[in-house]
Amino acid sequence: HESVPEGRDVLKFPQDGARPIDILCPPEHLDTVKQYLDRNSLDFNVKIDDVGEHIRSEDNYGSRKKRETNTRMNWNDFQRYDTMKTWMEHIAQENPDFTELIEMGRSVENRVIYALKIGRSPWGNNTRAVWIDGGIHAREWISPATASYLLNELVKNFKEVKSNCKHLGIQSVDWYVAPLLNPDGYEFTHTNQRYWRKNRSAAPSGSSCRGVDLNRNWNVVGWGAGATSNSPCSDVYKGPAKGSEPETKAVADTVIKLKDNIRVFLTLHSYGTYWLTTWGYTTTRPKDHEKQITLARRGADAVKCVNSNRDYTIGAAGDIFYIAGGASDDWAKATAEIPYSFTVELPGNDFVISKSQIIPVGEEMWAALKELAIEAARHPLGPDTAK
């Protein structure tokens, strides 16, 4: 995509030539981009004529931008950071017998970043665990909405359902859910710029551009490879150093303490309906590629049982998309040595998605969680060195 003219943002760039590339282009550059595409005999169509109008027409966008952030938690709309934070605190206060609130750290703008543990550790220190996170990219609103939906379902399950064969998988493991890893960026998308992707780190010396792409910032083999940038003005700016950002450090420090028990690492993104395995920094596949694909397929098949029209494309991130180093899924497998590491690009044709999709997407992923739990519960503890 380096050959595409300047003045555009590549939103989606699959490696597979059969899948379309999505480009966000300001009006003043539209003719230049169209000429480039015509000159190179590339077919194209305009998905959205006016992105600004598209955002403004989003369900309740104007009122959501202005309203108080202490709304009672629900999944009928996209909630603000303060609502999610307060809700997680209440869950921990009300359910001390099977939840634990973990303050992982603070963001650039000093917002607390929480993870919630759900589970009774039935096997003590030998209890396996599943990690779920969302919201590392600010504009991907369906991600924290889905992660928080799953958190709510887990709490209801442990609170209301006695462990039985139907729920044996869910309740035989511990769960760690961190719905919103990039609270500063997320809030900025609600108040200022809907398509903002990065965190809100201060501009480095010599630049006026703020923010680091947190999913290019992880301290892992391949950092800086492929679709990353040294430019602070880029949406995929990798930061001044590996693991430089407080949000990345907070999550990494937390997961490292739990890595011998976490058997599945699941990070939720959007958009496009992809279930991606490692690696992302190279097209070389890990030794246990087929094992990764098998569990991904089980998860996607479970989704299909809920929604027969939902077809996830399954494969290694480096095969399906561009090469990109410094991502959390590669870190979870290469550095933390967690056996299964997945990025799920949730459904949608754009980052702007109707609030009516929150519950259906959540219900689909809830079905998939049961498959992940069954596999996590049976997998050996300790480092998994299959790379």
Short mmCIF file of C-alpha atoms in Angstrom, two decimals:
data_model
loop_
_atom_site.label_atom_id
_atom_site.label_comp_id
_atom_site.label_asym_id
_atom_site.label_seq_id
_atom_site.Cartn_x
_atom_site.Cartn_y
_atom_site.Cartn_z
CA HIS A 1 0.00 0.00 0.00
CA GLU A 2 3.04 2.31 0.02
CA SER A 3 2.37 3.08 -3.65
CA VAL A 4 -1.08 4.50 -3.04
CA PRO A 5 -1.03 8.32 -3.19
CA GLU A 6 -0.58 10.37 -0.02
CA GLY A 7 -3.56 11.89 1.77
CA ARG A 8 -5.44 8.68 2.51
CA ASP A 9 -5.82 6.21 5.35
CA VAL A 10 -5.83 2.49 4.58
CA LEU A 11 -8.44 1.02 6.92
CA LYS A 12 -8.30 -2.61 5.80
CA PHE A 13 -5.62 -4.25 3.67
CA PRO A 14 -5.92 -8.02 3.20
CA GLN A 15 -2.99 -9.86 1.62
CA ASP A 16 -5.39 -12.01 -0.38
CA GLY A 17 -6.03 -10.29 -3.70
CA ALA A 18 -9.58 -11.63 -3.69
CA ARG A 19 -10.55 -9.39 -0.77
CA PRO A 20 -11.05 -5.64 -1.11
CA ILE A 21 -8.89 -2.89 0.38
CA ASP A 22 -10.73 -0.14 2.27
CA ILE A 23 -9.33 3.39 1.89
CA LEU A 24 -10.47 6.52 3.71
CA CYS A 25 -9.85 9.50 1.46
CA PRO A 26 -10.48 13.23 2.07
CA PRO A 27 -12.37 15.03 -0.73
CA GLU A 28 -9.35 17.05 -1.89
CA HIS A 29 -7.43 13.85 -2.67
CA LEU A 30 -10.28 11.84 -4.15
CA ASP A 31 -9.56 12.60 -7.82
CA THR A 32 -5.87 11.79 -7.39
CA VAL A 33 -6.66 8.42 -5.77
CA LYS A 34 -9.24 7.57 -8.43
CA GLN A 35 -6.74 8.41 -11.19
CA TYR A 36 -4.16 6.20 -9.53
CA LEU A 37 -6.61 3.29 -9.35
CA ASP A 38 -7.72 3.75 -12.97
CA ARG A 39 -4.10 4.00 -14.13
CA ASN A 40 -3.33 0.69 -12.45
CA SER A 41 -6.51 -1.02 -13.70
CA LEU A 42 -7.85 -1.50 -10.18
CA ASP A 43 -11.60 -1.82 -9.79
CA PHE A 44 -13.18 0.26 -7.05
CA ASN A 45 -16.46 1.53 -5.72
CA VAL A 46 -17.33 4.20 -3.17
CA LYS A 47 -18.71 2.55 -0.02
CA ILE A 48 -19.48 5.78 1.85
CA ASP A 49 -19.81 9.10 0.04
CA ASP A 50 -19.52 11.29 3.13
CA VAL A 51 -17.88 9.76 6.19
CA GLY A 52 -18.66 12.80 8.33
CA GLU A 53 -22.36 12.49 7.57
CA HIS A 54 -22.10 8.73 8.10
CA ILE A 55 -20.75 9.34 11.63
CA ARG A 56 -23.33 12.03 12.40
CA SER A 57 -26.14 9.71 11.32
CA GLU A 58 -24.93 6.97 13.66
CA ASP A 59 -27.55 6.01 16.26
CA ASN A 60 -27.73 8.75 18.91
CA TYR A 61 -24.21 9.94 18.11
CA GLY A 62 -24.89 13.57 18.95
CA SER A 63 -26.64 12.85 22.24
CA ARG A 64 -24.02 10.24 23.16
CA LYS A 65 -21.26 12.78 22.63
CA LYS A 66 -22.88 15.34 24.95
CA ARG A 67 -24.48 13.16 27.59
CA GLU A 68 -23.27 12.40 31.09
CA THR A 69 -20.95 9.41 31.25
CA ASN A 70 -22.49 7.84 34.37
CA THR A 71 -25.23 5.97 32.49
CA ARG A 72 -26.26 2.66 34.00
CA MET A 73 -24.39 -0.13 32.19
CA ASN A 74 -26.35 -1.74 29.38
CA TRP A 75 -25.79 -3.13 25.88
CA ASN A 76 -28.43 -1.14 24.07
CA ASP A 77 -25.81 1.47 23.23
CA PHE A 78 -22.05 2.05 23.24
CA GLN A 79 -21.08 3.05 26.76
CA ARG A 80 -18.48 5.57 27.87
CA TYR A 81 -15.39 4.80 29.95
CA ASP A 82 -16.77 6.02 33.28
CA THR A 83 -19.85 3.86 32.92
CA MET A 84 -17.77 0.74 32.29
CA LYS A 85 -15.33 1.55 35.09
CA THR A 86 -18.07 2.09 37.69
CA TRP A 87 -19.89 -1.04 36.56
CA MET A 88 -16.78 -3.21 36.98
CA GLU A 89 -16.22 -1.79 40.46
CA HIS A 90 -19.80 -2.64 41.42
CA ILE A 91 -19.46 -6.20 40.12
CA ALA A 92 -16.39 -6.77 42.28
CA GLN A 93 -18.08 -5.27 45.34
CA GLU A 94 -21.23 -7.33 44.92
CA ASN A 95 -19.56 -10.66 44.08
CA PRO A 96 -16.43 -11.04 46.22
CA ASP A 97 -16.72 -14.83 46.31
CA PHE A 98 -15.91 -15.28 42.61
CA THR A 99 -14.57 -11.95 41.27
CA GLU A 100 -11.46 -9.89 41.78
CA LEU A 101 -10.89 -6.41 40.38
CA ILE A 102 -7.33 -5.93 39.10
CA GLU A 103 -5.97 -2.43 38.60
CA MET A 104 -3.44 -3.14 35.87
CA GLY A 105 -2.16 0.41 35.61
CA ARG A 106 -2.99 3.89 34.38
CA SER A 107 -3.27 5.42 30.94
CA VAL A 108 -1.36 8.45 29.66
CA GLU A 109 -4.18 10.67 30.94
CA ASN A 110 -4.26 8.79 34.27
CA ARG A 111 -7.40 6.73 33.70
CA VAL A 112 -7.37 3.42 35.54
CA ILE A 113 -7.21 0.29 33.36
CA TYR A 114 -9.10 -2.61 34.93
CA ALA A 115 -9.26 -6.32 34.38
CA LEU A 116 -11.78 -8.44 36.24
CA LYS A 117 -11.09 -12.02 37.27
CA ILE A 118 -14.18 -14.24 37.27
CA GLY A 119 -13.94 -17.75 38.66
CA ARG A 120 -13.60 -19.87 41.75
CA SER A 121 -10.26 -21.49 40.83
CA PRO A 122 -11.66 -25.03 41.31
CA TRP A 123 -8.21 -26.57 40.91
CA GLY A 124 -6.39 -24.04 43.03
CA ASN A 125 -3.10 -22.90 41.49
CA ASN A 126 -3.58 -25.49 38.75
CA THR A 127 -6.74 -23.87 37.41
CA ARG A 128 -6.43 -22.95 33.76
CA ALA A 129 -7.55 -19.53 32.57
CA VAL A 130 -8.75 -17.60 29.51
CA TRP A 131 -7.81 -13.96 28.85
CA ILE A 132 -10.12 -11.60 26.91
CA ASP A 133 -9.45 -7.96 26.10
CA GLY A 134 -10.97 -5.24 23.97
CA GLY A 135 -10.61 -1.63 22.99
CA ILE A 136 -6.89 -1.44 22.24
CA HIS A 137 -7.80 0.54 19.12
CA ALA A 138 -9.94 3.50 20.08
CA ARG A 139 -12.30 3.63 17.10
CA GLU A 140 -13.33 -0.05 17.27
CA TRP A 141 -16.35 0.50 19.52
CA ILE A 142 -17.87 -2.95 19.01
CA SER A 143 -14.77 -4.44 20.69
CA PRO A 144 -15.21 -3.07 24.26
CA ALA A 145 -18.97 -3.47 23.88
CA THR A 146 -18.53 -7.18 23.10
CA ALA A 147 -15.86 -7.72 25.76
CA SER A 148 -18.09 -6.16 28.41
CA TYR A 149 -21.07 -8.21 27.18
CA LEU A 150 -19.01 -11.39 27.63
CA LEU A 151 -17.92 -10.23 31.07
CA ASN A 152 -21.55 -9.75 32.05
CA GLU A 153 -22.51 -13.20 30.78
CA LEU A 154 -19.67 -14.78 32.74
CA VAL A 155 -20.75 -13.03 35.94
CA LYS A 156 -24.35 -14.15 35.43
CA ASN A 157 -23.20 -17.71 34.77
CA PHE A 158 -21.13 -17.97 37.95
CA LYS A 159 -23.77 -16.15 39.99
CA GLU A 160 -26.91 -17.88 38.80
CA VAL A 161 -25.95 -21.28 37.41
CA LYS A 162 -24.83 -24.24 39.47
CA SER A 163 -21.95 -26.03 37.79
CA ASN A 164 -23.30 -28.86 35.68
CA CYS A 165 -22.39 -30.67 32.49
CA LYS A 166 -23.79 -27.89 30.30
CA HIS A 167 -21.66 -25.25 31.99
CA LEU A 168 -18.72 -27.42 33.01
CA GLY A 169 -16.37 -25.77 30.54
CA ILE A 170 -17.20 -22.20 31.58
CA GLN A 171 -16.90 -22.86 35.30
CA SER A 172 -13.87 -25.14 35.19
CA VAL A 173 -11.53 -22.27 34.26
CA ASP A 174 -10.83 -18.78 35.51
CA TRP A 175 -11.52 -15.79 33.27
CA TYR A 176 -9.70 -12.48 33.03
CA VAL A 177 -11.56 -9.81 31.09
CA ALA A 178 -10.18 -6.34 30.34
CA PRO A 179 -12.85 -4.62 28.22
CA LEU A 180 -11.06 -1.33 27.50
CA LEU A 181 -7.28 -1.14 27.15
CA ASN A 182 -7.13 2.30 25.54
CA PRO A 183 -9.49 4.49 27.59
CA ASP A 184 -7.97 7.84 26.56
CA GLY A 185 -8.26 7.13 22.85
CA TYR A 186 -11.74 5.68 23.28
CA GLU A 187 -12.98 8.78 25.05
CA PHE A 188 -11.39 10.95 22.35
CA THR A 189 -13.45 9.11 19.72
CA HIS A 190 -16.60 10.06 21.63
CA THR A 191 -15.73 13.72 22.12
CA ASN A 192 -13.46 14.74 19.25
CA GLN A 193 -12.51 12.39 16.41
CA ARG A 194 -14.56 9.25 15.77
CA TYR A 195 -11.88 7.50 13.67
CA TRP A 196 -9.01 8.02 16.12
CA ARG A 197 -7.01 4.78 16.51
CA LYS A 198 -4.06 5.40 18.83
CA ASN A 199 -3.59 6.28 22.48
CA ARG A 200 -3.09 9.93 23.50
CA SER A 201 0.64 10.07 24.18
CA ALA A 202 2.18 13.51 23.85
CA ALA A 203 3.78 14.42 20.53
CA PRO A 204 7.50 13.69 20.54
CA SER A 205 10.05 16.45 20.05
CA GLY A 206 9.92 17.88 16.55
CA SER A 207 6.38 16.66 15.84
CA SER A 208 2.88 17.99 16.47
CA CYS A 209 1.25 14.54 16.16
CA ARG A 210 0.05 12.71 19.25
CA GLY A 211 -0.50 9.05 19.96
CA VAL A 212 1.04 5.60 19.54
CA ASP A 213 -0.62 2.57 17.97
CA LEU A 214 -0.77 0.31 21.03
CA ASN A 215 -1.03 -2.76 18.83
CA ARG A 216 2.36 -2.00 17.25
CA ASN A 217 4.06 -1.24 20.58
CA TRP A 218 4.47 -4.63 22.25
CA ASN A 219 7.94 -5.84 23.22
CA VAL A 220 8.05 -8.87 20.97
CA VAL A 221 10.02 -10.38 18.12
CA GLY A 222 9.09 -8.61 14.88
CA TRP A 223 8.52 -5.18 16.47
CA GLY A 224 8.70 -2.62 13.68
CA ALA A 225 8.14 -5.13 10.86
CA GLY A 226 5.74 -4.54 8.00
CA ALA A 227 2.82 -2.13 8.38
CA THR A 228 4.31 -0.07 11.18
CA SER A 229 5.77 3.40 11.06
CA ASN A 230 8.47 5.55 12.61
CA SER A 231 6.36 8.64 11.95
CA PRO A 232 4.34 9.98 14.93
CA CYS A 233 1.76 11.24 12.44
CA SER A 234 1.01 7.72 11.20
CA ASP A 235 -1.94 5.72 12.52
CA VAL A 236 0.45 2.76 12.88
CA TYR A 237 3.23 4.65 14.69
CA LYS A 238 5.00 2.00 16.75
CA GLY A 239 6.24 4.38 19.42
CA PRO A 240 9.73 5.47 20.42
CA ALA A 241 10.65 2.06 21.86
CA LYS A 242 9.26 -1.43 22.44
CA GLY A 243 6.66 -1.40 25.19
CA SER A 244 7.04 2.35 25.68
CA GLU A 245 3.38 3.08 26.43
CA PRO A 246 1.83 2.84 29.92
CA GLU A 247 -1.21 0.99 28.57
CA THR A 248 0.94 -1.68 26.92
CA LYS A 249 3.12 -2.03 30.02
CA ALA A 250 0.11 -2.38 32.30
CA VAL A 251 -1.39 -5.25 30.34
CA ALA A 252 1.92 -7.01 29.73
CA ASP A 253 2.86 -6.87 33.41
CA THR A 254 -0.50 -8.36 34.36
CA VAL A 255 -0.50 -11.16 31.80
CA ILE A 256 3.10 -12.17 32.56
CA LYS A 257 2.13 -12.91 36.17
CA LEU A 258 -0.65 -15.22 34.92
CA LYS A 259 0.98 -16.69 31.83
CA ASP A 260 1.51 -20.21 33.16
CA ASN A 261 -2.24 -20.54 33.75
CA ILE A 262 -3.65 -18.58 30.80
CA ARG A 263 -4.15 -21.14 28.03
CA VAL A 264 -6.09 -18.94 25.60
CA PHE A 265 -5.42 -15.26 24.85
CA LEU A 266 -8.27 -13.59 22.94
CA THR A 267 -8.10 -9.96 21.81
CA LEU A 268 -11.16 -8.42 20.16
CA HIS A 269 -10.90 -5.96 17.28
CA SER A 270 -13.00 -4.81 14.35
CA TYR A 271 -13.90 -5.00 11.56
CA GLY A 272 -14.42 -7.64 8.87
CA THR A 273 -15.32 -11.00 10.49
CA TYR A 274 -11.89 -12.64 10.72
CA TRP A 275 -10.58 -15.14 13.27
CA LEU A 276 -6.81 -14.68 13.12
CA THR A 277 -4.01 -16.80 14.51
CA THR A 278 -0.31 -16.01 14.87
CA TRP A 279 1.97 -14.91 13.44
CA GLY A 280 1.35 -11.34 12.32
CA TYR A 281 4.96 -10.24 11.91
CA THR A 282 5.83 -12.90 9.32
CA THR A 283 4.18 -15.26 6.86
CA THR A 284 6.09 -18.15 8.44
CA ARG A 285 3.66 -20.20 10.47
CA PRO A 286 4.28 -21.47 14.01
CA LYS A 287 4.93 -25.16 14.56
CA ASP A 288 1.46 -25.65 16.01
CA HIS A 289 -0.37 -23.76 13.28
CA GLU A 290 -2.87 -26.55 12.64
CA LYS A 291 -3.71 -26.75 16.36
CA GLN A 292 -4.39 -23.01 16.38
CA ILE A 293 -6.58 -23.24 13.30
CA THR A 294 -8.54 -26.19 14.70
CA LEU A 295 -9.58 -24.30 17.84
CA ALA A 296 -10.31 -21.15 15.83
CA ARG A 297 -12.59 -23.21 13.61
CA ARG A 298 -14.38 -24.64 16.63
CA GLY A 299 -15.01 -21.11 17.85
CA ALA A 300 -16.24 -19.94 14.46
CA ASP A 301 -18.49 -23.02 14.13
CA ALA A 302 -20.03 -22.21 17.51
CA VAL A 303 -20.77 -18.71 16.25
CA LYS A 304 -22.46 -20.19 13.21
CA CYS A 305 -24.75 -22.25 15.44
CA VAL A 306 -26.10 -18.95 16.77
CA ASN A 307 -26.10 -17.10 13.46
CA SER A 308 -26.00 -19.33 10.39
CA ASN A 309 -25.19 -16.34 8.19
CA ARG A 310 -22.02 -15.41 10.09
CA ASP A 311 -18.94 -16.70 8.27
CA TYR A 312 -15.58 -16.00 9.88
CA THR A 313 -12.52 -16.15 7.65
CA ILE A 314 -9.92 -18.17 9.57
CA GLY A 315 -6.16 -18.03 9.12
CA ALA A 316 -2.83 -16.63 10.24
CA ALA A 317 -2.78 -12.83 10.43
CA GLY A 318 0.37 -12.61 8.30
CA ASP A 319 -1.29 -14.67 5.58
CA ILE A 320 -4.63 -12.88 5.49
CA PHE A 321 -3.55 -9.31 6.23
CA TYR A 322 -0.37 -7.28 5.82
CA ILE A 323 2.73 -8.12 7.86
CA ALA A 324 2.63 -6.09 11.08
CA GLY A 325 4.99 -6.45 14.02
CA GLY A 326 4.51 -5.47 17.64
CA ALA A 327 0.96 -6.79 18.14
CA SER A 328 -0.42 -8.27 21.34
CA ASP A 329 -1.34 -11.64 19.85
CA ASP A 330 2.25 -12.26 18.72
CA TRP A 331 3.47 -11.12 22.14
CA ALA A 332 1.13 -13.53 23.94
CA LYS A 333 2.49 -16.50 22.01
CA ALA A 334 6.14 -15.57 21.47
CA THR A 335 6.95 -13.77 24.73
CA ALA A 336 4.37 -14.99 27.25
CA GLU A 337 4.36 -18.46 25.65
CA ILE A 338 0.60 -18.86 25.96
CA PRO A 339 -0.55 -21.88 23.89
CA TYR A 340 -3.41 -20.25 21.98
CA SER A 341 -3.42 -16.63 20.86
CA PHE A 342 -6.21 -15.19 18.70
CA THR A 343 -7.26 -11.85 17.28
CA VAL A 344 -10.92 -11.78 16.34
CA GLU A 345 -11.96 -9.02 13.96
CA LEU A 346 -15.62 -8.71 14.84
CA PRO A 347 -18.36 -8.26 12.21
CA GLY A 348 -19.10 -5.03 10.40
CA ASN A 349 -18.22 -3.16 7.23
CA ASP A 350 -16.79 -0.14 9.02
CA PHE A 351 -15.69 1.05 12.46
CA VAL A 352 -19.03 2.84 12.70
CA ILE A 353 -21.53 0.11 13.49
CA SER A 354 -25.12 0.26 14.67
CA LYS A 355 -25.77 -0.19 18.38
CA SER A 356 -28.36 -2.80 17.36
CA GLN A 357 -25.46 -5.16 16.59
CA ILE A 358 -23.99 -5.16 20.12
CA ILE A 359 -26.17 -7.90 21.60
CA PRO A 360 -26.23 -10.19 18.53
CA VAL A 361 -22.44 -10.06 18.19
CA GLY A 362 -22.10 -10.62 21.93
CA GLU A 363 -24.38 -13.66 21.81
CA GLU A 364 -22.33 -15.13 18.99
CA MET A 365 -19.04 -14.72 20.81
CA TRP A 366 -20.53 -16.11 24.02
CA ALA A 367 -21.16 -19.37 22.17
CA ALA A 368 -17.54 -19.39 21.01
CA LEU A 369 -16.24 -18.89 24.56
CA LYS A 370 -17.56 -22.28 25.60
CA GLU A 371 -15.33 -23.96 23.03
CA LEU A 372 -12.30 -21.98 24.20
CA ALA A 373 -12.99 -22.91 27.81
CA ILE A 374 -13.20 -26.63 27.07
CA GLU A 375 -9.82 -26.53 25.35
CA ALA A 376 -8.23 -24.34 28.01
CA ALA A 377 -9.39 -26.69 30.78
CA ARG A 378 -7.65 -29.69 29.23
CA HIS A 379 -4.41 -28.06 28.15
CA PRO A 380 -1.21 -28.59 30.21
CA LEU A 381 -0.02 -25.76 32.43
CA GLY A 382 3.21 -23.83 31.97
CA PRO A 383 5.07 -22.32 29.02
CA ASP A 384 4.16 -23.55 25.57
CA THR A 385 7.27 -23.34 23.42
CA ALA A 386 5.69 -24.32 20.10
CA LYS A 387 6.79 -21.37 17.96
#
